[in-house]
């Protein structure tokens, strides 16, 4: 893939993020029609579907041979994903749908592009706050054009860690997540939960906290934010400390290898299966 191909893809990614952001902003203060998916805490609205449809159309108009993985298309078809070497656009139309429904400002549009199974472009747009996070592989991460740098903290005791309860209500999963929250409170300076994986990763990229861990999310929730965090100098791994497998539904991000190691050691690692 040439530099100019990547440049064209990046330009389209930012432009569809702005278009998605406008749809999200227009609907934000209005009453929403809400449906549930796998659990009563797994939500979808008309806006999620509208954004995904328009973004899919824009991408296919310009790059008809590229692949597309979208949260809502996947939920409807129930299909498993196979990552190929083809250029693949992976989108979450609204990451933080529960926030969106409740008019909580941490909502985002997330778009990652993989080529040869490597993420080459990440764009996360938080439209209510008008924060556009972008990254290209090897070229750094930016917030509204300003270069990002993750925190330099190495001591877990000084770290603020973001984590989430997630949408599964399976008793064993909930029990293990509560154990993890207990461990995080015990070993860190504090925990936070913003309700959007993409936003959480961008917070770490921007030095707003030192780490983020979540079990039970999907490739579309984190693939763009993971590149943004990495390009800002953070470490992104599987929570066990192995390389991140984008289909294994769990992620650990930390501002430094020391904080990553400390986190991995105190956590109970949930097996979430594969996307
Ligand atoms: C959300 C994630 C969040 C997680 C929620 C949900 P959605 O994505 O970003 O981190 O805790 O359960 O999966 O469903 O709003 O796109």
PDB file of N, CA, C and O in Angstrom, residues 57-128:
ATOM      1  N   UNK A  57     -21.466   3.332   3.408  1.00  0.00           N
ATOM      2  CA  UNK A  57     -21.690   3.811   2.032  1.00  0.00           C
ATOM      3  C   UNK A  57     -20.512   4.651   1.550  1.00  0.00           C
ATOM      4  O   UNK A  57     -19.989   4.439   0.453  1.00  0.00           O
ATOM      5  N   UNK A  58     -20.068   5.585   2.369  1.00  0.00           N
ATOM      6  CA  UNK A  58     -18.935   6.471   1.984  1.00  0.00           C
ATOM      7  C   UNK A  58     -17.680   5.648   1.675  1.00  0.00           C
ATOM      8  O   UNK A  58     -16.975   5.921   0.716  1.00  0.00           O
ATOM      9  N   UNK A  59     -17.411   4.643   2.512  1.00  0.00           N
ATOM     10  CA  UNK A  59     -16.182   3.854   2.322  1.00  0.00           C
ATOM     11  C   UNK A  59     -16.284   3.025   1.039  1.00  0.00           C
ATOM     12  O   UNK A  59     -15.346   2.988   0.230  1.00  0.00           O
ATOM     13  N   UNK A  60     -17.450   2.395   0.838  1.00  0.00           N
ATOM     14  CA  UNK A  60     -17.606   1.517  -0.331  1.00  0.00           C
ATOM     15  C   UNK A  60     -17.612   2.306  -1.641  1.00  0.00           C
ATOM     16  O   UNK A  60     -17.149   1.818  -2.662  1.00  0.00           O
ATOM     17  N   UNK A  61     -18.119   3.563  -1.599  1.00  0.00           N
ATOM     18  CA  UNK A  61     -18.081   4.414  -2.802  1.00  0.00           C
ATOM     19  C   UNK A  61     -16.641   4.630  -3.243  1.00  0.00           C
ATOM     20  O   UNK A  61     -16.307   4.581  -4.412  1.00  0.00           O
ATOM     21  N   UNK A  62     -15.771   4.874  -2.261  1.00  0.00           N
ATOM     22  CA  UNK A  62     -14.395   5.262  -2.582  1.00  0.00           C
ATOM     23  C   UNK A  62     -13.457   4.054  -2.692  1.00  0.00           C
ATOM     24  O   UNK A  62     -12.546   4.043  -3.510  1.00  0.00           O
ATOM     25  N   UNK A  63     -13.682   3.055  -1.835  1.00  0.00           N
ATOM     26  CA  UNK A  63     -12.782   1.879  -1.817  1.00  0.00           C
ATOM     27  C   UNK A  63     -13.616   0.590  -1.884  1.00  0.00           C
ATOM     28  O   UNK A  63     -13.725  -0.136  -0.887  1.00  0.00           O
ATOM     29  N   UNK A  64     -14.212   0.305  -3.043  1.00  0.00           N
ATOM     30  CA  UNK A  64     -15.166  -0.828  -3.131  1.00  0.00           C
ATOM     31  C   UNK A  64     -14.562  -2.199  -2.845  1.00  0.00           C
ATOM     32  O   UNK A  64     -15.298  -3.120  -2.511  1.00  0.00           O
ATOM     33  N   UNK A  65     -13.228  -2.324  -2.947  1.00  0.00           N
ATOM     34  CA  UNK A  65     -12.643  -3.655  -2.713  1.00  0.00           C
ATOM     35  C   UNK A  65     -12.231  -3.850  -1.252  1.00  0.00           C
ATOM     36  O   UNK A  65     -11.815  -4.943  -0.862  1.00  0.00           O
ATOM     37  N   UNK A  66     -12.319  -2.787  -0.445  1.00  0.00           N
ATOM     38  CA  UNK A  66     -11.903  -2.914   0.954  1.00  0.00           C
ATOM     39  C   UNK A  66     -12.969  -3.655   1.766  1.00  0.00           C
ATOM     40  O   UNK A  66     -14.140  -3.659   1.416  1.00  0.00           O
ATOM     41  N   UNK A  67     -12.516  -4.252   2.873  1.00  0.00           N
ATOM     42  CA  UNK A  67     -13.461  -4.942   3.755  1.00  0.00           C
ATOM     43  C   UNK A  67     -13.982  -3.988   4.828  1.00  0.00           C
ATOM     44  O   UNK A  67     -13.311  -2.999   5.147  1.00  0.00           O
ATOM     45  N   UNK A  68     -15.111  -4.367   5.432  1.00  0.00           N
ATOM     46  CA  UNK A  68     -15.761  -3.510   6.420  1.00  0.00           C
ATOM     47  C   UNK A  68     -16.259  -4.373   7.578  1.00  0.00           C
ATOM     48  O   UNK A  68     -16.926  -5.380   7.368  1.00  0.00           O
ATOM     49  N   UNK A  69     -15.897  -3.979   8.785  1.00  0.00           N
ATOM     50  CA  UNK A  69     -16.458  -4.630   9.983  1.00  0.00           C
ATOM     51  C   UNK A  69     -17.097  -3.526  10.822  1.00  0.00           C
ATOM     52  O   UNK A  69     -16.419  -2.565  11.218  1.00  0.00           O
ATOM     53  N   UNK A  70     -18.403  -3.641  11.060  1.00  0.00           N
ATOM     54  CA  UNK A  70     -19.082  -2.618  11.855  1.00  0.00           C
ATOM     55  C   UNK A  70     -19.830  -3.275  12.994  1.00  0.00           C
ATOM     56  O   UNK A  70     -20.330  -4.396  12.851  1.00  0.00           O
ATOM     57  N   UNK A  71     -19.925  -2.574  14.124  1.00  0.00           N
ATOM     58  CA  UNK A  71     -20.577  -3.164  15.297  1.00  0.00           C
ATOM     59  C   UNK A  71     -22.011  -3.585  14.997  1.00  0.00           C
ATOM     60  O   UNK A  71     -22.417  -4.710  15.304  1.00  0.00           O
ATOM     61  N   UNK A  72     -22.784  -2.691  14.384  1.00  0.00           N
ATOM     62  CA  UNK A  72     -24.215  -2.993  14.227  1.00  0.00           C
ATOM     63  C   UNK A  72     -24.464  -4.033  13.142  1.00  0.00           C
ATOM     64  O   UNK A  72     -25.340  -4.888  13.282  1.00  0.00           O
ATOM     65  N   UNK A  73     -23.678  -3.999  12.050  1.00  0.00           N
ATOM     66  CA  UNK A  73     -23.811  -5.014  11.000  1.00  0.00           C
ATOM     67  C   UNK A  73     -23.494  -6.384  11.596  1.00  0.00           C
ATOM     68  O   UNK A  73     -24.175  -7.376  11.331  1.00  0.00           O
ATOM     69  N   UNK A  74     -22.463  -6.431  12.447  1.00  0.00           N
ATOM     70  CA  UNK A  74     -22.068  -7.705  13.066  1.00  0.00           C
ATOM     71  C   UNK A  74     -23.149  -8.190  14.029  1.00  0.00           C
ATOM     72  O   UNK A  74     -23.481  -9.370  14.058  1.00  0.00           O
ATOM     73  N   UNK A  75     -23.711  -7.276  14.831  1.00  0.00           N
ATOM     74  CA  UNK A  75     -24.743  -7.689  15.789  1.00  0.00           C
ATOM     75  C   UNK A  75     -25.937  -8.284  15.056  1.00  0.00           C
ATOM     76  O   UNK A  75     -26.538  -9.255  15.515  1.00  0.00           O
ATOM     77  N   UNK A  76     -26.296  -7.674  13.904  1.00  0.00           N
ATOM     78  CA  UNK A  76     -27.446  -8.198  13.152  1.00  0.00           C
ATOM     79  C   UNK A  76     -27.166  -9.569  12.546  1.00  0.00           C
ATOM     80  O   UNK A  76     -27.998 -10.451  12.581  1.00  0.00           O
ATOM     81  N   UNK A  77     -25.952  -9.744  11.994  1.00  0.00           N
ATOM     82  CA  UNK A  77     -25.661 -11.009  11.292  1.00  0.00           C
ATOM     83  C   UNK A  77     -25.175 -12.094  12.251  1.00  0.00           C
ATOM     84  O   UNK A  77     -25.281 -13.273  11.966  1.00  0.00           O
ATOM     85  N   UNK A  78     -24.622 -11.685  13.398  1.00  0.00           N
ATOM     86  CA  UNK A  78     -24.082 -12.631  14.375  1.00  0.00           C
ATOM     87  C   UNK A  78     -22.838 -13.352  13.871  1.00  0.00           C
ATOM     88  O   UNK A  78     -22.414 -14.348  14.450  1.00  0.00           O
ATOM     89  N   UNK A  79     -22.257 -12.825  12.775  1.00  0.00           N
ATOM     90  CA  UNK A  79     -21.101 -13.505  12.168  1.00  0.00           C
ATOM     91  C   UNK A  79     -19.823 -13.387  12.992  1.00  0.00           C
ATOM     92  O   UNK A  79     -19.609 -12.383  13.664  1.00  0.00           O
ATOM     93  N   UNK A  80     -18.958 -14.413  12.885  1.00  0.00           N
ATOM     94  CA  UNK A  80     -17.622 -14.340  13.486  1.00  0.00           C
ATOM     95  C   UNK A  80     -16.718 -13.656  12.472  1.00  0.00           C
ATOM     96  O   UNK A  80     -16.965 -13.727  11.275  1.00  0.00           O
ATOM     97  N   UNK A  81     -15.647 -13.028  12.954  1.00  0.00           N
ATOM     98  CA  UNK A  81     -14.768 -12.331  12.017  1.00  0.00           C
ATOM     99  C   UNK A  81     -13.488 -13.074  11.771  1.00  0.00           C
ATOM    100  O   UNK A  81     -12.928 -13.666  12.672  1.00  0.00           O
ATOM    101  N   UNK A  82     -13.051 -12.940  10.523  1.00  0.00           N
ATOM    102  CA  UNK A  82     -11.739 -13.472  10.205  1.00  0.00           C
ATOM    103  C   UNK A  82     -10.973 -12.260   9.708  1.00  0.00           C
ATOM    104  O   UNK A  82     -11.445 -11.534   8.825  1.00  0.00           O
ATOM    105  N   UNK A  83      -9.823 -11.992  10.321  1.00  0.00           N
ATOM    106  CA  UNK A  83      -9.037 -10.858   9.815  1.00  0.00           C
ATOM    107  C   UNK A  83      -8.179 -11.358   8.669  1.00  0.00           C
ATOM    108  O   UNK A  83      -7.486 -12.365   8.796  1.00  0.00           O
ATOM    109  N   UNK A  84      -8.234 -10.659   7.549  1.00  0.00           N
ATOM    110  CA  UNK A  84      -7.422 -11.043   6.394  1.00  0.00           C
ATOM    111  C   UNK A  84      -6.357  -9.962   6.197  1.00  0.00           C
ATOM    112  O   UNK A  84      -6.328  -8.975   6.925  1.00  0.00           O
ATOM    113  N   UNK A  85      -5.519 -10.139   5.166  1.00  0.00           N
ATOM    114  CA  UNK A  85      -4.516  -9.113   4.877  1.00  0.00           C
ATOM    115  C   UNK A  85      -5.113  -7.922   4.118  1.00  0.00           C
ATOM    116  O   UNK A  85      -4.458  -6.898   3.943  1.00  0.00           O
ATOM    117  N   UNK A  86      -6.351  -8.055   3.660  1.00  0.00           N
ATOM    118  CA  UNK A  86      -6.971  -6.964   2.887  1.00  0.00           C
ATOM    119  C   UNK A  86      -7.147  -5.732   3.764  1.00  0.00           C
ATOM    120  O   UNK A  86      -7.366  -5.853   4.978  1.00  0.00           O
ATOM    121  N   UNK A  87      -7.140  -4.550   3.152  1.00  0.00           N
ATOM    122  CA  UNK A  87      -7.466  -3.349   3.927  1.00  0.00           C
ATOM    123  C   UNK A  87      -8.867  -3.496   4.528  1.00  0.00           C
ATOM    124  O   UNK A  87      -9.816  -3.830   3.809  1.00  0.00           O
ATOM    125  N   UNK A  88      -8.977  -3.307   5.829  1.00  0.00           N
ATOM    126  CA  UNK A  88     -10.250  -3.531   6.534  1.00  0.00           C
ATOM    127  C   UNK A  88     -10.582  -2.324   7.417  1.00  0.00           C
ATOM    128  O   UNK A  88      -9.780  -1.940   8.270  1.00  0.00           O
ATOM    129  N   UNK A  89     -11.740  -1.746   7.184  1.00  0.00           N
ATOM    130  CA  UNK A  89     -12.208  -0.591   7.964  1.00  0.00           C
ATOM    131  C   UNK A  89     -13.087  -1.141   9.093  1.00  0.00           C
ATOM    132  O   UNK A  89     -14.075  -1.839   8.822  1.00  0.00           O
ATOM    133  N   UNK A  90     -12.717  -0.811  10.333  1.00  0.00           N
ATOM    134  CA  UNK A  90     -13.423  -1.385  11.484  1.00  0.00           C
ATOM    135  C   UNK A  90     -14.057  -0.230  12.262  1.00  0.00           C
ATOM    136  O   UNK A  90     -13.331   0.644  12.771  1.00  0.00           O
ATOM    137  N   UNK A  91     -15.379  -0.219  12.349  1.00  0.00           N
ATOM    138  CA  UNK A  91     -15.995   0.961  12.978  1.00  0.00           C
ATOM    139  C   UNK A  91     -16.978   0.621  14.105  1.00  0.00           C
ATOM    140  O   UNK A  91     -17.664  -0.395  14.083  1.00  0.00           O
ATOM    141  N   UNK A  92     -16.954   1.496  15.081  1.00  0.00           N
ATOM    142  CA  UNK A  92     -18.018   1.520  16.085  1.00  0.00           C
ATOM    143  C   UNK A  92     -18.728   2.850  15.875  1.00  0.00           C
ATOM    144  O   UNK A  92     -18.148   3.914  16.112  1.00  0.00           O
ATOM    145  N   UNK A  93     -19.987   2.821  15.405  1.00  0.00           N
ATOM    146  CA  UNK A  93     -20.644   4.081  15.052  1.00  0.00           C
ATOM    147  C   UNK A  93     -20.835   5.003  16.260  1.00  0.00           C
ATOM    148  O   UNK A  93     -20.644   6.215  16.158  1.00  0.00           O
ATOM    149  N   UNK A  94     -21.232   4.414  17.398  1.00  0.00           N
ATOM    150  CA  UNK A  94     -21.279   5.195  18.650  1.00  0.00           C
ATOM    151  C   UNK A  94     -20.684   4.316  19.735  1.00  0.00           C
ATOM    152  O   UNK A  94     -21.297   3.328  20.151  1.00  0.00           O
ATOM    153  N   UNK A  95     -19.499   4.634  20.159  1.00  0.00           N
ATOM    154  CA  UNK A  95     -18.899   3.885  21.260  1.00  0.00           C
ATOM    155  C   UNK A  95     -19.261   4.645  22.532  1.00  0.00           C
ATOM    156  O   UNK A  95     -18.867   5.802  22.706  1.00  0.00           O
ATOM    157  N   UNK A  96     -20.024   3.957  23.389  1.00  0.00           N
ATOM    158  CA  UNK A  96     -20.584   4.626  24.564  1.00  0.00           C
ATOM    159  C   UNK A  96     -22.059   4.890  24.315  1.00  0.00           C
ATOM    160  O   UNK A  96     -22.563   5.975  24.616  1.00  0.00           O
ATOM    161  N   UNK A  97     -22.761   3.890  23.799  1.00  0.00           N
ATOM    162  CA  UNK A  97     -24.199   4.082  23.498  1.00  0.00           C
ATOM    163  C   UNK A  97     -24.995   4.353  24.775  1.00  0.00           C
ATOM    164  O   UNK A  97     -25.930   5.157  24.767  1.00  0.00           O
ATOM    165  N   UNK A  98     -24.599   3.706  25.887  1.00  0.00           N
ATOM    166  CA  UNK A  98     -25.331   3.954  27.148  1.00  0.00           C
ATOM    167  C   UNK A  98     -25.168   5.424  27.569  1.00  0.00           C
ATOM    168  O   UNK A  98     -26.115   6.066  28.037  1.00  0.00           O
ATOM    169  N   UNK A  99     -23.971   5.969  27.370  1.00  0.00           N
ATOM    170  CA  UNK A  99     -23.762   7.401  27.637  1.00  0.00           C
ATOM    171  C   UNK A  99     -24.638   8.250  26.721  1.00  0.00           C
ATOM    172  O   UNK A  99     -25.281   9.210  27.168  1.00  0.00           O
ATOM    173  N   UNK A 100     -24.654   7.890  25.439  1.00  0.00           N
ATOM    174  CA  UNK A 100     -25.440   8.631  24.440  1.00  0.00           C
ATOM    175  C   UNK A 100     -26.913   8.677  24.854  1.00  0.00           C
ATOM    176  O   UNK A 100     -27.536   9.739  24.854  1.00  0.00           O
ATOM    177  N   UNK A 101     -27.443   7.520  25.260  1.00  0.00           N
ATOM    178  CA  UNK A 101     -28.853   7.428  25.648  1.00  0.00           C
ATOM    179  C   UNK A 101     -29.121   8.297  26.885  1.00  0.00           C
ATOM    180  O   UNK A 101     -30.186   8.895  27.022  1.00  0.00           O
ATOM    181  N   UNK A 102     -28.122   8.384  27.755  1.00  0.00           N
ATOM    182  CA  UNK A 102     -28.281   9.135  29.010  1.00  0.00           C
ATOM    183  C   UNK A 102     -27.734  10.556  28.946  1.00  0.00           C
ATOM    184  O   UNK A 102     -27.593  11.225  29.964  1.00  0.00           O
ATOM    185  N   UNK A 103     -27.379  10.998  27.744  1.00  0.00           N
ATOM    186  CA  UNK A 103     -26.829  12.354  27.531  1.00  0.00           C
ATOM    187  C   UNK A 103     -25.590  12.615  28.379  1.00  0.00           C
ATOM    188  O   UNK A 103     -25.398  13.693  28.924  1.00  0.00           O
ATOM    189  N   UNK A 104     -24.763  11.591  28.503  1.00  0.00           N
ATOM    190  CA  UNK A 104     -23.455  11.747  29.158  1.00  0.00           C
ATOM    191  C   UNK A 104     -22.445  11.971  28.032  1.00  0.00           C
ATOM    192  O   UNK A 104     -22.475  11.269  27.012  1.00  0.00           O
ATOM    193  N   UNK A 105     -21.565  12.962  28.218  1.00  0.00           N
ATOM    194  CA  UNK A 105     -20.808  13.479  27.067  1.00  0.00           C
ATOM    195  C   UNK A 105     -19.743  12.548  26.475  1.00  0.00           C
ATOM    196  O   UNK A 105     -19.287  12.776  25.368  1.00  0.00           O
ATOM    197  N   UNK A 106     -19.332  11.507  27.216  1.00  0.00           N
ATOM    198  CA  UNK A 106     -18.277  10.623  26.694  1.00  0.00           C
ATOM    199  C   UNK A 106     -18.851   9.650  25.673  1.00  0.00           C
ATOM    200  O   UNK A 106     -19.118   8.489  25.967  1.00  0.00           O
ATOM    201  N   UNK A 107     -19.070  10.151  24.466  1.00  0.00           N
ATOM    202  CA  UNK A 107     -19.472   9.272  23.360  1.00  0.00           C
ATOM    203  C   UNK A 107     -18.505   9.518  22.221  1.00  0.00           C
ATOM    204  O   UNK A 107     -17.968  10.620  22.094  1.00  0.00           O
ATOM    205  N   UNK A 108     -18.298   8.488  21.406  1.00  0.00           N
ATOM    206  CA  UNK A 108     -17.333   8.684  20.321  1.00  0.00           C
ATOM    207  C   UNK A 108     -17.683   7.847  19.110  1.00  0.00           C
ATOM    208  O   UNK A 108     -18.391   6.836  19.210  1.00  0.00           O
ATOM    209  N   UNK A 109     -17.150   8.289  17.987  1.00  0.00           N
ATOM    210  CA  UNK A 109     -17.154   7.498  16.760  1.00  0.00           C
ATOM    211  C   UNK A 109     -15.738   6.938  16.641  1.00  0.00           C
ATOM    212  O   UNK A 109     -14.767   7.685  16.815  1.00  0.00           O
ATOM    213  N   UNK A 110     -15.623   5.635  16.371  1.00  0.00           N
ATOM    214  CA  UNK A 110     -14.298   5.020  16.347  1.00  0.00           C
ATOM    215  C   UNK A 110     -14.074   4.293  15.026  1.00  0.00           C
ATOM    216  O   UNK A 110     -14.922   3.506  14.604  1.00  0.00           O
ATOM    217  N   UNK A 111     -12.931   4.564  14.409  1.00  0.00           N
ATOM    218  CA  UNK A 111     -12.631   3.940  13.109  1.00  0.00           C
ATOM    219  C   UNK A 111     -11.153   3.552  13.050  1.00  0.00           C
ATOM    220  O   UNK A 111     -10.267   4.414  13.166  1.00  0.00           O
ATOM    221  N   UNK A 112     -10.912   2.263  12.897  1.00  0.00           N
ATOM    222  CA  UNK A 112      -9.535   1.794  12.728  1.00  0.00           C
ATOM    223  C   UNK A 112      -9.402   1.134  11.364  1.00  0.00           C
ATOM    224  O   UNK A 112     -10.347   0.504  10.888  1.00  0.00           O
ATOM    225  N   UNK A 113      -8.260   1.299  10.734  1.00  0.00           N
ATOM    226  CA  UNK A 113      -8.033   0.620   9.448  1.00  0.00           C
ATOM    227  C   UNK A 113      -6.841  -0.314   9.596  1.00  0.00           C
ATOM    228  O   UNK A 113      -5.756   0.106  10.038  1.00  0.00           O
ATOM    229  N   UNK A 114      -7.080  -1.592   9.257  1.00  0.00           N
ATOM    230  CA  UNK A 114      -5.996  -2.579   9.313  1.00  0.00           C
ATOM    231  C   UNK A 114      -5.588  -2.968   7.890  1.00  0.00           C
ATOM    232  O   UNK A 114      -6.449  -3.134   7.021  1.00  0.00           O
ATOM    233  N   UNK A 115      -4.289  -3.114   7.696  1.00  0.00           N
ATOM    234  CA  UNK A 115      -3.761  -3.621   6.422  1.00  0.00           C
ATOM    235  C   UNK A 115      -2.732  -4.680   6.798  1.00  0.00           C
ATOM    236  O   UNK A 115      -1.876  -4.429   7.664  1.00  0.00           O
ATOM    237  N   UNK A 116      -2.811  -5.847   6.170  1.00  0.00           N
ATOM    238  CA  UNK A 116      -1.940  -6.968   6.552  1.00  0.00           C
ATOM    239  C   UNK A 116      -2.041  -7.257   8.050  1.00  0.00           C
ATOM    240  O   UNK A 116      -1.029  -7.502   8.728  1.00  0.00           O
ATOM    241  N   UNK A 117      -3.235  -7.130   8.578  1.00  0.00           N
ATOM    242  CA  UNK A 117      -3.548  -7.400  10.001  1.00  0.00           C
ATOM    243  C   UNK A 117      -2.861  -6.434  10.965  1.00  0.00           C
ATOM    244  O   UNK A 117      -2.770  -6.694  12.163  1.00  0.00           O
ATOM    245  N   UNK A 118      -2.350  -5.325  10.471  1.00  0.00           N
ATOM    246  CA  UNK A 118      -1.728  -4.310  11.342  1.00  0.00           C
ATOM    247  C   UNK A 118      -2.577  -3.040  11.269  1.00  0.00           C
ATOM    248  O   UNK A 118      -3.017  -2.668  10.172  1.00  0.00           O
ATOM    249  N   UNK A 119      -2.787  -2.388  12.406  1.00  0.00           N
ATOM    250  CA  UNK A 119      -3.559  -1.145  12.364  1.00  0.00           C
ATOM    251  C   UNK A 119      -2.666  -0.033  11.826  1.00  0.00           C
ATOM    252  O   UNK A 119      -1.582   0.221  12.381  1.00  0.00           O
ATOM    253  N   UNK A 120      -3.104   0.619  10.761  1.00  0.00           N
ATOM    254  CA  UNK A 120      -2.291   1.673  10.147  1.00  0.00           C
ATOM    255  C   UNK A 120      -2.882   3.061  10.392  1.00  0.00           C
ATOM    256  O   UNK A 120      -2.173   4.064  10.314  1.00  0.00           O
ATOM    257  N   UNK A 121      -4.199   3.109  10.662  1.00  0.00           N
ATOM    258  CA  UNK A 121      -4.865   4.402  10.897  1.00  0.00           C
ATOM    259  C   UNK A 121      -5.863   4.223  12.040  1.00  0.00           C
ATOM    260  O   UNK A 121      -6.570   3.211  12.095  1.00  0.00           O
ATOM    261  N   UNK A 122      -5.895   5.195  12.938  1.00  0.00           N
ATOM    262  CA  UNK A 122      -6.901   5.190  14.006  1.00  0.00           C
ATOM    263  C   UNK A 122      -7.495   6.585  14.125  1.00  0.00           C
ATOM    264  O   UNK A 122      -6.750   7.569  14.195  1.00  0.00           O
ATOM    265  N   UNK A 123      -8.827   6.661  14.116  1.00  0.00           N
ATOM    266  CA  UNK A 123      -9.502   7.950  14.294  1.00  0.00           C
ATOM    267  C   UNK A 123     -10.610   7.760  15.321  1.00  0.00           C
ATOM    268  O   UNK A 123     -11.444   6.861  15.177  1.00  0.00           O
ATOM    269  N   UNK A 124     -10.573   8.550  16.379  1.00  0.00           N
ATOM    270  CA  UNK A 124     -11.657   8.535  17.380  1.00  0.00           C
ATOM    271  C   UNK A 124     -12.138   9.975  17.496  1.00  0.00           C
ATOM    272  O   UNK A 124     -11.341  10.874  17.798  1.00  0.00           O
ATOM    273  N   UNK A 125     -13.430  10.179  17.252  1.00  0.00           N
ATOM    274  CA  UNK A 125     -13.973  11.537  17.352  1.00  0.00           C
ATOM    275  C   UNK A 125     -15.031  11.566  18.449  1.00  0.00           C
ATOM    276  O   UNK A 125     -16.007  10.809  18.406  1.00  0.00           O
ATOM    277  N   UNK A 126     -14.793  12.421  19.438  1.00  0.00           N
ATOM    278  CA  UNK A 126     -15.761  12.608  20.526  1.00  0.00           C
ATOM    279  C   UNK A 126     -16.503  13.914  20.210  1.00  0.00           C
ATOM    280  O   UNK A 126     -16.013  15.007  20.524  1.00  0.00           O
ATOM    281  N   UNK A 127     -17.672  13.819  19.558  1.00  0.00           N
ATOM    282  CA  UNK A 127     -18.266  15.017  18.951  1.00  0.00           C
ATOM    283  C   UNK A 127     -18.843  16.018  19.942  1.00  0.00           C
ATOM    284  O   UNK A 127     -18.907  17.204  19.636  1.00  0.00           O
ATOM    285  N   UNK A 128     -19.255  15.560  21.114  1.00  0.00           N
ATOM    286  CA  UNK A 128     -19.870  16.513  22.046  1.00  0.00           C
ATOM    287  C   UNK A 128     -18.783  17.439  22.604  1.00  0.00           C
ATOM    288  O   UNK A 128     -19.000  18.619  22.833  1.00  0.00           O
TER     289      UNK A 128
END
